[in-house]
Tab-separated table of C-alpha atoms in Angstrom:
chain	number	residue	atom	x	y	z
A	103	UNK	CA	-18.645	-20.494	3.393
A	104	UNK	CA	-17.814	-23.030	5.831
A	105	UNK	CA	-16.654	-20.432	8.293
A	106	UNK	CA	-20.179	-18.766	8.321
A	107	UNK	CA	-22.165	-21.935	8.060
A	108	UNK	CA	-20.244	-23.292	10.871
A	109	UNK	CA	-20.377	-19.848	12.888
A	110	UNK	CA	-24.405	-19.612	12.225
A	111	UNK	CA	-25.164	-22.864	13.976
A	112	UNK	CA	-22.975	-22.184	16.587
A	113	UNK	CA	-25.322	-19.514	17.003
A	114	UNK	CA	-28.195	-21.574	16.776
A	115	UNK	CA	-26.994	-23.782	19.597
A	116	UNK	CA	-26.464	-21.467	21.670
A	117	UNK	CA	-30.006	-19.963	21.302
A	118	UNK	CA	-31.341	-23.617	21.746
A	119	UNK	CA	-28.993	-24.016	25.179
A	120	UNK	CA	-30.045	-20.436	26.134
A	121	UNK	CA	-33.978	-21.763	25.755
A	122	UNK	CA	-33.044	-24.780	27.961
A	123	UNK	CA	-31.147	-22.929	30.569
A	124	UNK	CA	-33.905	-20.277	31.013
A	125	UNK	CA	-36.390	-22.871	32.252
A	126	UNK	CA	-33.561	-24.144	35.015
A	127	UNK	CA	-32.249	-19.965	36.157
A	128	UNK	CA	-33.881	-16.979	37.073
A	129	UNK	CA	-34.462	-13.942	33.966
A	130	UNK	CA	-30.851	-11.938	35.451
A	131	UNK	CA	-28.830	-14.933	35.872
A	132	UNK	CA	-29.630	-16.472	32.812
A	133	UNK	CA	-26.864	-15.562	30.136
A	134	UNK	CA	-27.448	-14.418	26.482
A	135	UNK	CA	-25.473	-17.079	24.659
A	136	UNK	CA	-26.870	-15.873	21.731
A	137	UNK	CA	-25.334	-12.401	22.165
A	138	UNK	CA	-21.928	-13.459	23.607
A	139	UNK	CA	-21.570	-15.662	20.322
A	140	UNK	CA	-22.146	-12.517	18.612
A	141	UNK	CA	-19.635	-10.154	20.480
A	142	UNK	CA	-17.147	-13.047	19.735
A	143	UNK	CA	-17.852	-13.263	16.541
A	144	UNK	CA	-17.199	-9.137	16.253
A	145	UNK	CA	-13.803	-9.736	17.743
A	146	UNK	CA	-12.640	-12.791	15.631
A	147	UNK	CA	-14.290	-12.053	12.296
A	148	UNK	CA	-12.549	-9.937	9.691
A	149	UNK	CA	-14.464	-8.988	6.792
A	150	UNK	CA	-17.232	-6.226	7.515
A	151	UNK	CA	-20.196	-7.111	5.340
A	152	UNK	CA	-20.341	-11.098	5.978
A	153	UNK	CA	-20.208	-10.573	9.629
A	154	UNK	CA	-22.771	-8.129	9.163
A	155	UNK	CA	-24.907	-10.651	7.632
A	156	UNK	CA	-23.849	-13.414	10.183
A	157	UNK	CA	-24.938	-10.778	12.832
A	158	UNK	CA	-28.378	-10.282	10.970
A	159	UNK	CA	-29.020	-13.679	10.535
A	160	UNK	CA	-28.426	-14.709	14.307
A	161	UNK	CA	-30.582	-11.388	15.044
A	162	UNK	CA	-33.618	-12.886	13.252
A	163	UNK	CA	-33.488	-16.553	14.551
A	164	UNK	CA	-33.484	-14.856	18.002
A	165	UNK	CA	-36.546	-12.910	16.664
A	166	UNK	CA	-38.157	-15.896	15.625
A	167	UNK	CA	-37.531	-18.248	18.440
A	168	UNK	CA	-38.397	-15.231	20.861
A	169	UNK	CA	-41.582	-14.223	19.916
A	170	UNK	CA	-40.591	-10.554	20.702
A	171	UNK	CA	-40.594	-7.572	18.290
A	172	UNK	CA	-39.976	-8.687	14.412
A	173	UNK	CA	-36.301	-7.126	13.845
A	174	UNK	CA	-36.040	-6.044	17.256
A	175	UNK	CA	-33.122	-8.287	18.097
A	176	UNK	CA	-31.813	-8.433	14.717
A	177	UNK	CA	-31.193	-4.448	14.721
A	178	UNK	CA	-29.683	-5.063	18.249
A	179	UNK	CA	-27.561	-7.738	17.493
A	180	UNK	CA	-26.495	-5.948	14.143
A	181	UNK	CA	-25.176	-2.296	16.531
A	182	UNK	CA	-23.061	-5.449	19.122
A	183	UNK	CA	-21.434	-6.837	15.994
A	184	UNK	CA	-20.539	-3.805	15.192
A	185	UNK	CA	-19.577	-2.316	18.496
A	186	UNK	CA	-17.146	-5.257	18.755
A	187	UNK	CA	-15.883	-5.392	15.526
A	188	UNK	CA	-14.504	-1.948	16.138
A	189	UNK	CA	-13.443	-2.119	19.290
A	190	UNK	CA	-11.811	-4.973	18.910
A	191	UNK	CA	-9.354	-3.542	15.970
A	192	UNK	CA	-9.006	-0.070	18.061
A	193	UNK	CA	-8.885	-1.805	21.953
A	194	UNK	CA	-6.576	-4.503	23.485
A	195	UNK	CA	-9.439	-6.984	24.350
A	196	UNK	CA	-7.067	-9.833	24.345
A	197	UNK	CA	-6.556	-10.683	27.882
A	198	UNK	CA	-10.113	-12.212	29.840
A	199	UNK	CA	-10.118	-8.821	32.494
A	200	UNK	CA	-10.700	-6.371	29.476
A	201	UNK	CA	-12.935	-8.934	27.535
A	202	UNK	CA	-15.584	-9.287	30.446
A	203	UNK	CA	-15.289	-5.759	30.988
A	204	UNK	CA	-16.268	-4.980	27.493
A	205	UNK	CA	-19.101	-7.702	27.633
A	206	UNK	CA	-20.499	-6.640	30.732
A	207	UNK	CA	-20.809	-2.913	29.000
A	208	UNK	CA	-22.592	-3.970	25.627
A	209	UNK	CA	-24.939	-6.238	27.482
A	210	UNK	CA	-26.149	-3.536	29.704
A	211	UNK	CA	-26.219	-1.017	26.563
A	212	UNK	CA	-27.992	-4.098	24.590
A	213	UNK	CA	-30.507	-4.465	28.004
A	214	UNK	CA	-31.686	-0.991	28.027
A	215	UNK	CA	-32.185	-0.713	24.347
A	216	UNK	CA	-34.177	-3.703	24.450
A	217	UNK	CA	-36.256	-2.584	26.908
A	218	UNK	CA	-36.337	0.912	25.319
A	219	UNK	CA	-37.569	-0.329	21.809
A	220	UNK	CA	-39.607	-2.611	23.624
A	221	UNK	CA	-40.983	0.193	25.418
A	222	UNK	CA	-41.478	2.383	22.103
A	223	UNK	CA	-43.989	0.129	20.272
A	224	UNK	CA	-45.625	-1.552	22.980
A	225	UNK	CA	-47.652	0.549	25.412
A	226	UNK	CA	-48.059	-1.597	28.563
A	227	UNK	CA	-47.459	-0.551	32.080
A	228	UNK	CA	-45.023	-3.237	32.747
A	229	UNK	CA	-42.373	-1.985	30.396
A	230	UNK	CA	-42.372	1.861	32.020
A	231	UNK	CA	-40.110	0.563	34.934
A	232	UNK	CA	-36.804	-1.183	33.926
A	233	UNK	CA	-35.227	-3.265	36.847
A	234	UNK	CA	-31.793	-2.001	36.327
A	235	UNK	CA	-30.420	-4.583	39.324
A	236	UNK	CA	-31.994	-7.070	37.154
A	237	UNK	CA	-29.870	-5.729	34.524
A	238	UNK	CA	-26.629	-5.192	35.854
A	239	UNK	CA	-26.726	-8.660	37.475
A	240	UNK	CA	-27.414	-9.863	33.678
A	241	UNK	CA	-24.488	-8.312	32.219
A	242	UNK	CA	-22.083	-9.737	35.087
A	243	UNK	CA	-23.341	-12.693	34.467
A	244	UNK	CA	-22.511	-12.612	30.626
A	245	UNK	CA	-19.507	-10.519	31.296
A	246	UNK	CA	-18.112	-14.078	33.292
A	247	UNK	CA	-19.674	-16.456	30.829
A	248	UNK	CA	-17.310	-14.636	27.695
A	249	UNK	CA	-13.945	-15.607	27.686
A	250	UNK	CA	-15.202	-19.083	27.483
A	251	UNK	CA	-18.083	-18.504	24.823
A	252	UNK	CA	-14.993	-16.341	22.950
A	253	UNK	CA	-12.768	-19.546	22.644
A	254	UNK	CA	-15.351	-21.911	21.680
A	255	UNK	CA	-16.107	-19.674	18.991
A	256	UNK	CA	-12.377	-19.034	18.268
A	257	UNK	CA	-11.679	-22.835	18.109
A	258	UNK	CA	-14.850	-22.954	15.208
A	259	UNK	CA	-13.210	-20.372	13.665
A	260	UNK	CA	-9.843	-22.571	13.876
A	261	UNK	CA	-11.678	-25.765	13.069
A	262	UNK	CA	-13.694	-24.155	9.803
A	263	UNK	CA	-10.148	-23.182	8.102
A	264	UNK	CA	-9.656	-19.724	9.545
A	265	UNK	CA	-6.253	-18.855	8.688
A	266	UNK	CA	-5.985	-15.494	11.023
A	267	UNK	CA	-7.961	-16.973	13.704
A	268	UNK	CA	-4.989	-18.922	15.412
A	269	UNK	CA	-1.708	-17.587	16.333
A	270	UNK	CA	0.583	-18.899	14.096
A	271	UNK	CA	4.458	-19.132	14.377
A	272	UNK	CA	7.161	-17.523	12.640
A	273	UNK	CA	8.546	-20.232	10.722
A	274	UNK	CA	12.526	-20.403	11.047
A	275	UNK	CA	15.128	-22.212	8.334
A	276	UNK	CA	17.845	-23.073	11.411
A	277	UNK	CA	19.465	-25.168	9.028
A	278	UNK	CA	20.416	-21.981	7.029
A	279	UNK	CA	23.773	-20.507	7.943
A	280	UNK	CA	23.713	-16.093	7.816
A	281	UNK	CA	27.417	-15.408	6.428
């Protein structure tokens, strides 16, 4: 319980930093914190259905603190968790290269669905043409911000009692003679 507590305002923060950095940078060069938290959360947590509701619940308080669609970030955030909690148990997203790689991909994915539910249930002319420069330069720029979001997150997961979430040693008796 302390793991999710802990990871949910995590979450929170970073929605509330996100808020404050968007009034300082530009829409493309402002990261989603929100949905980095959430990739790193895929990749660290281990049990299916809690990180599905951890996903959900960070999905809504982006909804609410938004303004946009009702459960338009929630479904979005729910198909990232899952995107990296699979990918992280079938790829080697260990090392920072593959990690910002990966990022960089579901952001743009995330981007363009966004825009394309957005799209779906609001008519307006503004949402016909998606800057896709705009977007790519988004998902670099949350592709770089990852591996550090991703051990912030990791150290939480440490500091809540985690036992998987640090590397732990092999523990060796050298006091113990093999005959």
């Amino acid at each position: 319980m302390k793991r999710l507590i802990s990871l949910w305002a995590v979450g929170i923060l970073a929605l509330v930093v996100q808020g404050a950095l968007a009034t300082l940078l530009g829409p493309p060069y402002c990261p989603d914190l929100a949905l980095l938290v959430v990739i790193s959360i895929g990749l660290r947590w281990r049990g299916l259905a809690l990180g599905l509701c951890l996903a959900a619940a960070l999905g809504f308080s982006a909804d609410l603190l938004s303004g946009s669609l009702l459960g338009q970030h929630t479904l979005l955030r729910l198909f990232a968790f899952l995107s990296a909690f699979f990918a992280g148990r079938q790829l080697n997203l260990r090392g920072p290269l593959p990690l910002v790689v990966f990022t960089a991909v579901v952001s743009l994915i995330y981007s363009l669905a966004l825009a394309a539910v957005s799209a779906f249930f609001v008519v307006s002319s503004e949402l016909a043409w998606v800057d896709v420069a705009g977007l790519l330069q988004h998902a670099l720029v949350n592709g770089i911000l990852v591996p550090w979001v991703f051990s912030f997150v990791a150290r939480v997961l440490v500091w809540a009692g985690d036992d998987d979430a640090a590397a732990r040693t092999l523990d060796i008796d050298a006091r113990r003679r093999l005959v």
